[in-house]
PDB file of C-alpha atoms and ligand atoms in Angstrom:
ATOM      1  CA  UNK M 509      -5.188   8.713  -7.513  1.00  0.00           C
ATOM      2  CA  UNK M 510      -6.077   8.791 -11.328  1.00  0.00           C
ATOM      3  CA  UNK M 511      -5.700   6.550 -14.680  1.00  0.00           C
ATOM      4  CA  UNK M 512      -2.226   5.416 -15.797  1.00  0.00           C
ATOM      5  CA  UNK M 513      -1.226   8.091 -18.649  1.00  0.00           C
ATOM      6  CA  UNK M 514      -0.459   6.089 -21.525  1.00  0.00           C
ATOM      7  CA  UNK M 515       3.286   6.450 -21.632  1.00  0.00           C
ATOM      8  CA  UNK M 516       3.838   5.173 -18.397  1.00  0.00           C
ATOM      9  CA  UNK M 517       3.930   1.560 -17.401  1.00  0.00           C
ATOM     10  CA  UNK M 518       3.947   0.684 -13.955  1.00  0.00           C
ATOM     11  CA  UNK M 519       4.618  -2.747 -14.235  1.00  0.00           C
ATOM     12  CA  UNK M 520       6.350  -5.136 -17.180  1.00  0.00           C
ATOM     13  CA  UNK M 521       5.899  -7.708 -18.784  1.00  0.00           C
ATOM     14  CA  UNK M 522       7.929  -9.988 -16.462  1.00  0.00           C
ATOM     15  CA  UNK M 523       6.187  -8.668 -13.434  1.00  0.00           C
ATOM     16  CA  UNK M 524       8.745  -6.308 -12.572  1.00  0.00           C
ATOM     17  CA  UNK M 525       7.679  -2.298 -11.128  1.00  0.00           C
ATOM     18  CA  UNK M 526       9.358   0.819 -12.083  1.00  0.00           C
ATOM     19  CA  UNK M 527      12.225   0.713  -9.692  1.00  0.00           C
ATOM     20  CA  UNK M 528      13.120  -2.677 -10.163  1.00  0.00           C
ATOM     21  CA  UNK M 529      11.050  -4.508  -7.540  1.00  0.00           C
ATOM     22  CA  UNK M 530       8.331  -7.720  -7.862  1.00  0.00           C
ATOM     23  CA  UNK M 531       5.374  -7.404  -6.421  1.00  0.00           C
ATOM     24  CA  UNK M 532       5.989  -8.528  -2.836  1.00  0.00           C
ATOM     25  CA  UNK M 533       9.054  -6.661  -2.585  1.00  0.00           C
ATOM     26  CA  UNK M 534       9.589  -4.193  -0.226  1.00  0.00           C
ATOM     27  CA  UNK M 535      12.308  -0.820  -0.963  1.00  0.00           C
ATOM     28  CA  UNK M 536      15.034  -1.297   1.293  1.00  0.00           C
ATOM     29  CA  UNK M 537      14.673   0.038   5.010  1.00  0.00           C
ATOM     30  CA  UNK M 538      17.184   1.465   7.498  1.00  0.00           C
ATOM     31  CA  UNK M 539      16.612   2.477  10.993  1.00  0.00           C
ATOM     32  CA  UNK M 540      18.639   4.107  13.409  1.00  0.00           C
ATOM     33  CA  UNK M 541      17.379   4.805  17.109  1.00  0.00           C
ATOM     34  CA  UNK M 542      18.647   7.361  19.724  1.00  0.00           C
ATOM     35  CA  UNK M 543      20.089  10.014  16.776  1.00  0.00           C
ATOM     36  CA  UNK M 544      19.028  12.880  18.508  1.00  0.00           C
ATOM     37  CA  UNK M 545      20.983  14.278  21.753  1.00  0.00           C
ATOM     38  CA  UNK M 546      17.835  16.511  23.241  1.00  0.00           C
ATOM     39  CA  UNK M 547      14.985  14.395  22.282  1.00  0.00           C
ATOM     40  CA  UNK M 548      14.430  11.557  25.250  1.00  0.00           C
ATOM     41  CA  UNK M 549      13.676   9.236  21.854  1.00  0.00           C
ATOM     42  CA  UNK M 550      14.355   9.598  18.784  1.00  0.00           C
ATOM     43  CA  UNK M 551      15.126   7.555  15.051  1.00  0.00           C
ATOM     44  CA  UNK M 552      16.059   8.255  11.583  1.00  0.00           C
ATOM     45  CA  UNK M 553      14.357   6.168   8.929  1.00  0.00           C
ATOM     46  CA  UNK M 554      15.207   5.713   5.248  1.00  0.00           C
ATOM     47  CA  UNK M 555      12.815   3.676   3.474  1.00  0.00           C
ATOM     48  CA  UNK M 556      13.479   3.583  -0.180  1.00  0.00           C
ATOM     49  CA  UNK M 557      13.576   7.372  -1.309  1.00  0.00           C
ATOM     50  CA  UNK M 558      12.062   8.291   2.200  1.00  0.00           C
ATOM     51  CA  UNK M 559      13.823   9.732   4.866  1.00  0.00           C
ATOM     52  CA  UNK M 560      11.807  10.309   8.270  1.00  0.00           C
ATOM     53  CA  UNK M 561      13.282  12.011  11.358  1.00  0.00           C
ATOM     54  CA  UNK M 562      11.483  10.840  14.375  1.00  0.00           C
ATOM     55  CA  UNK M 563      11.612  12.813  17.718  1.00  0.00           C
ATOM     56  CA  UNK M 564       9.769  11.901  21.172  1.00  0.00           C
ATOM     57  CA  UNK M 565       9.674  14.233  24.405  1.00  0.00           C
ATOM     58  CA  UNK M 566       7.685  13.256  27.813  1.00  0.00           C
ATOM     59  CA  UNK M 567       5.931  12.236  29.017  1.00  0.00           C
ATOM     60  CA  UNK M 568       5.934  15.578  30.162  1.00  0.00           C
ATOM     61  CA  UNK M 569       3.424  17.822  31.975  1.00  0.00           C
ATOM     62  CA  UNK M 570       0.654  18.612  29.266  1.00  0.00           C
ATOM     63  CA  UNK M 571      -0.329  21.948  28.094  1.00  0.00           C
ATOM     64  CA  UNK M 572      -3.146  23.289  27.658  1.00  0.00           C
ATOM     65  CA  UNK M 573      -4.171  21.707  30.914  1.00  0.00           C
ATOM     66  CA  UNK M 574      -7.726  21.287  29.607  1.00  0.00           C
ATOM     67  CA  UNK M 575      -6.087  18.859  27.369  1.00  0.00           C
ATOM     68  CA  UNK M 576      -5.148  16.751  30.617  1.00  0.00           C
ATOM     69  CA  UNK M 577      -6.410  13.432  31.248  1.00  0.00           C
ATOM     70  CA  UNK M 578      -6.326  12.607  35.004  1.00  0.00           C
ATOM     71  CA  UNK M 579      -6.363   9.114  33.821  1.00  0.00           C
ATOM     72  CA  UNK M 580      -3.939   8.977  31.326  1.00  0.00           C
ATOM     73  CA  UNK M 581      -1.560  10.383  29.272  1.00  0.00           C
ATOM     74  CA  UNK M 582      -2.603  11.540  25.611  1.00  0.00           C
ATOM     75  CA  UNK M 583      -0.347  10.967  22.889  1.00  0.00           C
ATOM     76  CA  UNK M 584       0.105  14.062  20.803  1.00  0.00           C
ATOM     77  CA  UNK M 585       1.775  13.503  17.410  1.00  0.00           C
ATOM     78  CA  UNK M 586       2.739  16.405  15.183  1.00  0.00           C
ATOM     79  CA  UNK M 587       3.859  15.253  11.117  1.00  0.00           C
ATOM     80  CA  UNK M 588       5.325  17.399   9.149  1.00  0.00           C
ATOM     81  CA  UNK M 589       6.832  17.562   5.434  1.00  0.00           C
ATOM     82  CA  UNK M 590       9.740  19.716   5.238  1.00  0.00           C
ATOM     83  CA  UNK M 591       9.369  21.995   2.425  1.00  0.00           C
ATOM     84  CA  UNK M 592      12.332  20.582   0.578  1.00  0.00           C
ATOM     85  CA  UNK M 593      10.640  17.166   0.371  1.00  0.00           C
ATOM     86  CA  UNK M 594       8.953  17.309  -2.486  1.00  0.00           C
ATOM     87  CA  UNK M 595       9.822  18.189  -6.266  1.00  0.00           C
ATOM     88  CA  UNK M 596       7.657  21.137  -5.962  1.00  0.00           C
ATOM     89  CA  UNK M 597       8.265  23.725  -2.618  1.00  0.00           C
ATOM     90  CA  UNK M 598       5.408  22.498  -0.260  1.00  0.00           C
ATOM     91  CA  UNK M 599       3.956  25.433   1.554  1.00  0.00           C
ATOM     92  CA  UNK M 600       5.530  25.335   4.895  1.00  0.00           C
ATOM     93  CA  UNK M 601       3.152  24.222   7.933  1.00  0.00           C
ATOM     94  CA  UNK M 602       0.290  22.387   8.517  1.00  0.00           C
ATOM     95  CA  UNK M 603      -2.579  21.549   6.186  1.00  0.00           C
ATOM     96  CA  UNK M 604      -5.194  19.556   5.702  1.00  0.00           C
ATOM     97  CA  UNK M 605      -3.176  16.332   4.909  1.00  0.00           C
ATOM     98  CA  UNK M 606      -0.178  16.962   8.210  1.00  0.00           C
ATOM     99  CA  UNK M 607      -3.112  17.389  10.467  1.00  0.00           C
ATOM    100  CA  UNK M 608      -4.982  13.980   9.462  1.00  0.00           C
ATOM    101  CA  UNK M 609      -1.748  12.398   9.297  1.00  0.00           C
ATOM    102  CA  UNK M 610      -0.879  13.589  12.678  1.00  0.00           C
ATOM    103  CA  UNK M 611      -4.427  12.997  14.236  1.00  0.00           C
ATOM    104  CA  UNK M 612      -4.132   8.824  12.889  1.00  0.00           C
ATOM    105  CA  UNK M 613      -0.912   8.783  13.990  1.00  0.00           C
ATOM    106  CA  UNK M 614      -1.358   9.948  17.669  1.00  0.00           C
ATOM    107  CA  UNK M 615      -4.376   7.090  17.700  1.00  0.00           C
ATOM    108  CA  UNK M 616      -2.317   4.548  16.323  1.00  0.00           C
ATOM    109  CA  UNK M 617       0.026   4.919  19.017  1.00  0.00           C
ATOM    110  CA  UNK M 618      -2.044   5.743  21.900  1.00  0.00           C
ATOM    111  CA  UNK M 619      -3.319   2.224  21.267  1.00  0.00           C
ATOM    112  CA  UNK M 620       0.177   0.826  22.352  1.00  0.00           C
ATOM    113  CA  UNK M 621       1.772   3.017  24.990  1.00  0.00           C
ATOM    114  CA  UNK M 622       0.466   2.214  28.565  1.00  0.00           C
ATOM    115  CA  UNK M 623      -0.843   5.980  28.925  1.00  0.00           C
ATOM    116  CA  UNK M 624      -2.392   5.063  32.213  1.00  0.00           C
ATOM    117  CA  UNK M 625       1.059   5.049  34.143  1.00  0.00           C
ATOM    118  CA  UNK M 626       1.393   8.524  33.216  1.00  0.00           C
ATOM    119  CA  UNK M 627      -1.880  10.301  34.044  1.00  0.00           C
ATOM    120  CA  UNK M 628      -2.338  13.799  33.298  1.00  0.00           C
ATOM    121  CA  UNK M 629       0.831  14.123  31.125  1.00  0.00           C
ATOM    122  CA  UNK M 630       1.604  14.583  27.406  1.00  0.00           C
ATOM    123  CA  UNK M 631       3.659  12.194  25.414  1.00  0.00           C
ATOM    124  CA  UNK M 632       4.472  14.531  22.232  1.00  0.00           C
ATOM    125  CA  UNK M 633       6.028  12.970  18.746  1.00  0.00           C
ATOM    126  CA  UNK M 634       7.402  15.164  15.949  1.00  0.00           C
ATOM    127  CA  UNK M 635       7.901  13.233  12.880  1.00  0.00           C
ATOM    128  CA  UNK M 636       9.715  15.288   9.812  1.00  0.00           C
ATOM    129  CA  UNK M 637       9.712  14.118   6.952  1.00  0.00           C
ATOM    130  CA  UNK M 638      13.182  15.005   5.163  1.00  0.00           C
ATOM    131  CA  UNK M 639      12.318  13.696   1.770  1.00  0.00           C
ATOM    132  CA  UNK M 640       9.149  12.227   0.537  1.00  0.00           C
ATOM    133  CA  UNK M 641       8.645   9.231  -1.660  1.00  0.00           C
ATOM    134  CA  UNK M 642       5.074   7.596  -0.846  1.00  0.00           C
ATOM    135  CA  UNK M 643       4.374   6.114   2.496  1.00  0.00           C
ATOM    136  CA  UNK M 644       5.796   8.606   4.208  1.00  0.00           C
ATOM    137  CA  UNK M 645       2.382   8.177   6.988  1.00  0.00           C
ATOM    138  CA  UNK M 646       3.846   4.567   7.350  1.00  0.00           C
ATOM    139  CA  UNK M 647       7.352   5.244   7.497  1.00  0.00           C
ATOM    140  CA  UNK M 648       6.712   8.040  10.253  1.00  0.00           C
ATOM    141  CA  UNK M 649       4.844   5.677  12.381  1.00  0.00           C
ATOM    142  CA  UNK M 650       7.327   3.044  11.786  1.00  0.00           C
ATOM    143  CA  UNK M 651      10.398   5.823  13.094  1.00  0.00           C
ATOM    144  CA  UNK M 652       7.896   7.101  15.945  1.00  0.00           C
ATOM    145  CA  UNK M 653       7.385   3.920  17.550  1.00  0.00           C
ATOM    146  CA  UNK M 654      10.819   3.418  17.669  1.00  0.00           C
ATOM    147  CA  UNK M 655      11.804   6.902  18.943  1.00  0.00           C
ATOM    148  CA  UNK M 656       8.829   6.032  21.541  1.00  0.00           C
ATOM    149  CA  UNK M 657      11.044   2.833  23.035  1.00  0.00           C
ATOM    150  CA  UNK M 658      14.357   4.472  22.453  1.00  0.00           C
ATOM    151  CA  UNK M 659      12.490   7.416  25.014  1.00  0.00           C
ATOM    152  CA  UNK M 660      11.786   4.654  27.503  1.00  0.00           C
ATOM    153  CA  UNK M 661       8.017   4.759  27.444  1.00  0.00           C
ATOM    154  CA  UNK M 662       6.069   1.717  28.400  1.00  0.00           C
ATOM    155  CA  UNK M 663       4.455   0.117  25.433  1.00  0.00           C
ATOM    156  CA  UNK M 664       2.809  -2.994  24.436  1.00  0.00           C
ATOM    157  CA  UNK M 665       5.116  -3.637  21.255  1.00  0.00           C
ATOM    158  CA  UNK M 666       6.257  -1.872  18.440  1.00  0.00           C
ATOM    159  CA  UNK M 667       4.560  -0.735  15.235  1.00  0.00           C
ATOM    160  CA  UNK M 668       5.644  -1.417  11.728  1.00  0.00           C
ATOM    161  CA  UNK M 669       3.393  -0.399   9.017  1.00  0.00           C
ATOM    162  CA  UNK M 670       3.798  -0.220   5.509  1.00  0.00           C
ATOM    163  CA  UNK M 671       1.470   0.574   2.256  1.00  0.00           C
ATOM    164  CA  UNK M 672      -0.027  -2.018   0.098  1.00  0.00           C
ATOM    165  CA  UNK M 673      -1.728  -1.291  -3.164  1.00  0.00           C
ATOM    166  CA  UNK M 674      -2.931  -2.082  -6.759  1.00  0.00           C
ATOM    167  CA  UNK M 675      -1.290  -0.974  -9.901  1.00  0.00           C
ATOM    168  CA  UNK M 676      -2.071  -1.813 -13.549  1.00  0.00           C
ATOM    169  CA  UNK M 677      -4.482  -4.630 -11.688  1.00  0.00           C
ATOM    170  CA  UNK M 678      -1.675  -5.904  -9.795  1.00  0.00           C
ATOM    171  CA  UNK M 679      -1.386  -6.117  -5.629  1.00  0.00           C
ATOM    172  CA  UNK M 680       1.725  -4.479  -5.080  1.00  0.00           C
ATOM    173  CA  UNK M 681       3.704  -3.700  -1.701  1.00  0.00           C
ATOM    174  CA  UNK M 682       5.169  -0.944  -0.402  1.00  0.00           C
ATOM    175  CA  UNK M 683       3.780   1.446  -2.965  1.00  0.00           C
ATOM    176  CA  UNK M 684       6.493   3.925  -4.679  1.00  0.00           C
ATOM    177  CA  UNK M 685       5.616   7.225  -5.945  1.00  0.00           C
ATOM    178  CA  UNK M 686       4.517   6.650  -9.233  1.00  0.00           C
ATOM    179  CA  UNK M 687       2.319   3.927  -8.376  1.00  0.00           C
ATOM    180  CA  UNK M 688       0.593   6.204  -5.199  1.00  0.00           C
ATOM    181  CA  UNK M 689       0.207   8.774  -8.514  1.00  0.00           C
ATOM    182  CA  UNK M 690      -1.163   6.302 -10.864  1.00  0.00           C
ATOM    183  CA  UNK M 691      -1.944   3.126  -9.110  1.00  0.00           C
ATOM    184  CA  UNK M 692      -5.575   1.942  -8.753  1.00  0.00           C
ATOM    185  CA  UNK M 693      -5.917   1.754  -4.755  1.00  0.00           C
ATOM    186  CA  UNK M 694      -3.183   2.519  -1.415  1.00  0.00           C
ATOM    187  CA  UNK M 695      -4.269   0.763   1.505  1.00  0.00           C
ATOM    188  CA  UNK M 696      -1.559   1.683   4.448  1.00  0.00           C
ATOM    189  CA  UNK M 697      -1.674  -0.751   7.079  1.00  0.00           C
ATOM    190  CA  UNK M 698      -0.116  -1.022  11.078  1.00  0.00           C
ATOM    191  CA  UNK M 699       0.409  -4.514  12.523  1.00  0.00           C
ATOM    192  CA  UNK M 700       1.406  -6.043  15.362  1.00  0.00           C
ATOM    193  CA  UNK M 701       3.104  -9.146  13.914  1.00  0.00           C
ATOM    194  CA  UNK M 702       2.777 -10.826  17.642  1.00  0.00           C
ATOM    195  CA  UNK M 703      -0.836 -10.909  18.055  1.00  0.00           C
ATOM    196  CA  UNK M 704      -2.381  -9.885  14.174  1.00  0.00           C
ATOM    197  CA  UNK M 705      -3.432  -6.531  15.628  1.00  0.00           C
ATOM    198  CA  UNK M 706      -4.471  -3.944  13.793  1.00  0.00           C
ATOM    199  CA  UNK M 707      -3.661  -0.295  14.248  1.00  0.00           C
ATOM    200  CA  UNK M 708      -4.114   1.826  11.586  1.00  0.00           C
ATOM    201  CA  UNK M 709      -5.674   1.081   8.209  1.00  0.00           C
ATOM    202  CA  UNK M 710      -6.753   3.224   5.804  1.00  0.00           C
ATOM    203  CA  UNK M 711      -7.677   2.906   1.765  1.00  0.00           C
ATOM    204  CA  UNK M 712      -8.160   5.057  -0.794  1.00  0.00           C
ATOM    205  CA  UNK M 713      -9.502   3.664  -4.233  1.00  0.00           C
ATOM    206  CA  UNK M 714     -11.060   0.183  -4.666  1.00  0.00           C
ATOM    207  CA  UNK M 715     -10.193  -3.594  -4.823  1.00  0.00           C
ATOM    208  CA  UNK M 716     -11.883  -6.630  -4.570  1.00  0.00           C
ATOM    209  CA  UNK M 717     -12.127  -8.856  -1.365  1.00  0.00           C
ATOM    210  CA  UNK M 718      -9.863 -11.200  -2.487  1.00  0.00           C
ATOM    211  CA  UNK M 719      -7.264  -8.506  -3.842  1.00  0.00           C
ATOM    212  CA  UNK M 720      -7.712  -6.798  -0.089  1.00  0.00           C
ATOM    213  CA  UNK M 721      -7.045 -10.371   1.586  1.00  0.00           C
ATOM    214  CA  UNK M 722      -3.915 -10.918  -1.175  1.00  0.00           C
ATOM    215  CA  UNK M 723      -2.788  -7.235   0.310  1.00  0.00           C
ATOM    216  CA  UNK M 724      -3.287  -7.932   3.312  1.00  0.00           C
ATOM    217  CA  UNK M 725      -0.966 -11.526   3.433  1.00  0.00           C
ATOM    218  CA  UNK M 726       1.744  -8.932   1.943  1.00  0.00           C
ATOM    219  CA  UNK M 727       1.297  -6.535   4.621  1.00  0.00           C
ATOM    220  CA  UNK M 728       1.752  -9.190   7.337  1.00  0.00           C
ATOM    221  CA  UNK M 729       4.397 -10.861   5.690  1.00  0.00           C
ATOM    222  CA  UNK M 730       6.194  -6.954   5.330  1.00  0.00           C
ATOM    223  CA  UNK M 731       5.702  -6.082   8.899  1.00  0.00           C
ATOM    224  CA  UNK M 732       7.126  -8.759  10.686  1.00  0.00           C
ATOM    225  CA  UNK M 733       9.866  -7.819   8.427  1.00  0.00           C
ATOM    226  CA  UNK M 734       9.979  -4.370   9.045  1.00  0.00           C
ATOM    227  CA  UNK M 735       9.303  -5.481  13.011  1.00  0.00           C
ATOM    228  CA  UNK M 736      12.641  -6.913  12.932  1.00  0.00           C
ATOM    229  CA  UNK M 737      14.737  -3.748  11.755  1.00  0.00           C
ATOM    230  CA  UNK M 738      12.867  -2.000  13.998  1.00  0.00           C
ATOM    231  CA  UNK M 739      14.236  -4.410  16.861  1.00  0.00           C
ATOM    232  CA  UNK M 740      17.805  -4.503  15.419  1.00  0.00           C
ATOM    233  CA  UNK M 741      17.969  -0.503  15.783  1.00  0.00           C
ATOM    234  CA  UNK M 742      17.165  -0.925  19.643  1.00  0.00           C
ATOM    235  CA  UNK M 743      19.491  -3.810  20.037  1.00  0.00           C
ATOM    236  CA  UNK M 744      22.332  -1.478  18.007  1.00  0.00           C
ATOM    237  CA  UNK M 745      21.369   1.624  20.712  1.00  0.00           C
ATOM    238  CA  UNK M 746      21.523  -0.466  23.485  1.00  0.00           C
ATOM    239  CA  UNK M 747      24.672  -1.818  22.471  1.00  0.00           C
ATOM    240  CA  UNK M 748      26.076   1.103  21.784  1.00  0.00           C
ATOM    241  CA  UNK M 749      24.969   2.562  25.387  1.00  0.00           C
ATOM    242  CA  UNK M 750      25.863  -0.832  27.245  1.00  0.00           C
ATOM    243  CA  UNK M 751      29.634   0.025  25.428  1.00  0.00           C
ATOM    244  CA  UNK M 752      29.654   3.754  26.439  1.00  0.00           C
ATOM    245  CA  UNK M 753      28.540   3.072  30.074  1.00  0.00           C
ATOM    246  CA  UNK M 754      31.537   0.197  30.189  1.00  0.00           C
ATOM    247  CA  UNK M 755      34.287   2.787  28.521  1.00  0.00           C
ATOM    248  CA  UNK M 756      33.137   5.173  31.365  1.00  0.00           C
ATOM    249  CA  UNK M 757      33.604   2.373  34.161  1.00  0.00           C
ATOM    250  CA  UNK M 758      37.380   1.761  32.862  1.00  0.00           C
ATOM    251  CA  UNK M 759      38.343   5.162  32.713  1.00  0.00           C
ATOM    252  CA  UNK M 760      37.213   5.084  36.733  1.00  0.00           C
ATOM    253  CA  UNK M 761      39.414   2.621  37.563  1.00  0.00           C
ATOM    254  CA  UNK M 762      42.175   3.630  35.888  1.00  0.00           C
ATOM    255  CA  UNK M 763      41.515   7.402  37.697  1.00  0.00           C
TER     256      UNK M 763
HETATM  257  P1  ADP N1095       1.867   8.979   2.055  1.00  0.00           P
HETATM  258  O1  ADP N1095       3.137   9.783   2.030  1.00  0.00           O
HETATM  259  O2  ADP N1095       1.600   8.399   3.395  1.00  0.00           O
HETATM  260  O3  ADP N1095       1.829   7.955   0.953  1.00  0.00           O
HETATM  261  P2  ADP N1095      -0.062  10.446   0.487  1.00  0.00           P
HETATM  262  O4  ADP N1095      -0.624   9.255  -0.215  1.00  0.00           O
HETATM  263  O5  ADP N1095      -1.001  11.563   0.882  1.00  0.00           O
HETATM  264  O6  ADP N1095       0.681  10.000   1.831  1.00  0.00           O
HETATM  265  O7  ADP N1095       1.096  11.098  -0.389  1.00  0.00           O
HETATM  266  C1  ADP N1095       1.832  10.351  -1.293  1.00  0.00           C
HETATM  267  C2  ADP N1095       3.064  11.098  -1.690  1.00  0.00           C
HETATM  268  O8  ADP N1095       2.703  12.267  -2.414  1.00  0.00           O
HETATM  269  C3  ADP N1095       3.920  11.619  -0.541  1.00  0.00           C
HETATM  270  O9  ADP N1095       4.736  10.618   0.030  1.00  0.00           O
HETATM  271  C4  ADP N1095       4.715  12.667  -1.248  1.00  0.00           C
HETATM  272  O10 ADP N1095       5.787  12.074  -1.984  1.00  0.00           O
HETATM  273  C5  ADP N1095       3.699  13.241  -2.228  1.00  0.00           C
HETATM  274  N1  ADP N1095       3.072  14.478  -1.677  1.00  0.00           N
HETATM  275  C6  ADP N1095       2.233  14.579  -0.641  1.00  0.00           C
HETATM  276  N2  ADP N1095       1.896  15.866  -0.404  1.00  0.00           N
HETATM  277  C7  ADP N1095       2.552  16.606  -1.310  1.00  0.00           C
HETATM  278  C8  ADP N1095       2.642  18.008  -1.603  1.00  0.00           C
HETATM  279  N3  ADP N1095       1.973  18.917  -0.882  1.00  0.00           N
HETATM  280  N4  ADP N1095       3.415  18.380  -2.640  1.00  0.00           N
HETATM  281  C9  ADP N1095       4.096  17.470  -3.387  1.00  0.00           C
HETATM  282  N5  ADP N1095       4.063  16.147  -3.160  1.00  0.00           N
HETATM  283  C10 ADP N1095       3.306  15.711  -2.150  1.00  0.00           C
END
């Protein structure tokens, strides 16, 4: 995060960001749930310029064993940025970044699967990141926890999260890339729209209290929103299943 260069204006003089958006806007968000055949969960998300691929598998016997809980079941999250992603190559594999971003991940949803009626096991989630945009931490644990109920896994609720941040003194939602680059704070942000929980939340660069508690009304208002795409992609997979499982009863009786 760094100082505005001169020639570029985040924001005009009517309020309105870079790509068109006010300040409480979020870029518009697609989810799809169950796109992958071998995956026991899975979702593809496209949020704004972003587009996530979600995969879950398990829970499933965990290796190394040490890593076994005989209590519960760990949640093991792996993010990754394909190399294509970005406008420069990105050195394939992990760094410092994938492996922080996987580690707050895996806690954010350990915190909402019921890992103790799966002791001992591993509940794995590979999010790939296709193309990157900003928020792509947020829009992979938006996609996982939907790949996580499209798998069947017990959880509490779902998680949408989204990034809220300050540009050219402004609170802004749902930051874009340009305003990540040369906004004035990112603060991404899970929560439970149901019961005000909070999962993850993170921040990087500096506001005032009452600029965090403007941020954080956007980010509550955003993820209830987000909650509900997130529900409309399960209703469309079960729908879609519930219309498979039919076509395959008719064809019985007519055999
Ligand atoms: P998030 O994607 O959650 O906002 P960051 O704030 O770390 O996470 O990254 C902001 C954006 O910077 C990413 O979404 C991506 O567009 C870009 N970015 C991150 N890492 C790289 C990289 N190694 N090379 C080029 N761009 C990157």
């Amino acid at each position: 995060m760094s100082g505005t260069p001169s020639d570029i204006k985040l924001i005009d003089e009517n309020g309105i960001r870079i790509d068109g958006r006010k300040a409480d806007e979020m870029r518009p968000l697609k989810i799809e749930a169950g796109v992958l055949k071998r995956a026991d969960g899975s979702a593809y998300l496209e949020w704004g310029k972003n587009k996530v691929i979600a995969a879950v598998y398990g829970p499933r016997e965990c290796h190394p064993r040490h890593m076994q809980n005989p209590a519960k079941a760990i949640v093991q999250c792996k993010y990754n940025m394909m190399s294509f992603s970005v406008s420069d190559r990105k050195r394939p594999g992990p760094d410092r970044r994938s492996i922080e971003i996987s580690k707050i991940i895996s806690e954010a949803l350990e915190n909402v699967v019921f890992t103790e009626n799966f002791p001992r096991t591993s509940i794995d989630v590979y999010i790939e990141v296709l193309q990157a945009n900003a928020g792509t931490r947020v829009a992979g644990l938006t996609a996982a926890s939907v790949a996580l109920a499209d798998a069947g896994i017990p959880m509490k609720d779902l998680v949408p999260a989204v990034a809220v941040g300050k540009a050219e003194g402004q609170i802004v939602l749902d930051l874009n890339k340009e305003e990540d680059n040369f906004g004035s704070a990112d603060l991404p942000i899970a929560m439970i729209p149901r019961t005000g929980e909070v999962l993850l939340m993170q921040m990087d660069g500096h506001m005032t209290m009452e600029e965090v508690e403007i941020a954080l009304g956007y980010a509550k208002k955003a993820c209830q929103e987000i909650y509900e795409v997130q529900k409309d992609a399960l209703r469309r997979r079960y729908a879609a299943q519930a219309g498979a499982v039919d076509e395959d009863d008719s064809s019985d009786e007519e055999a």
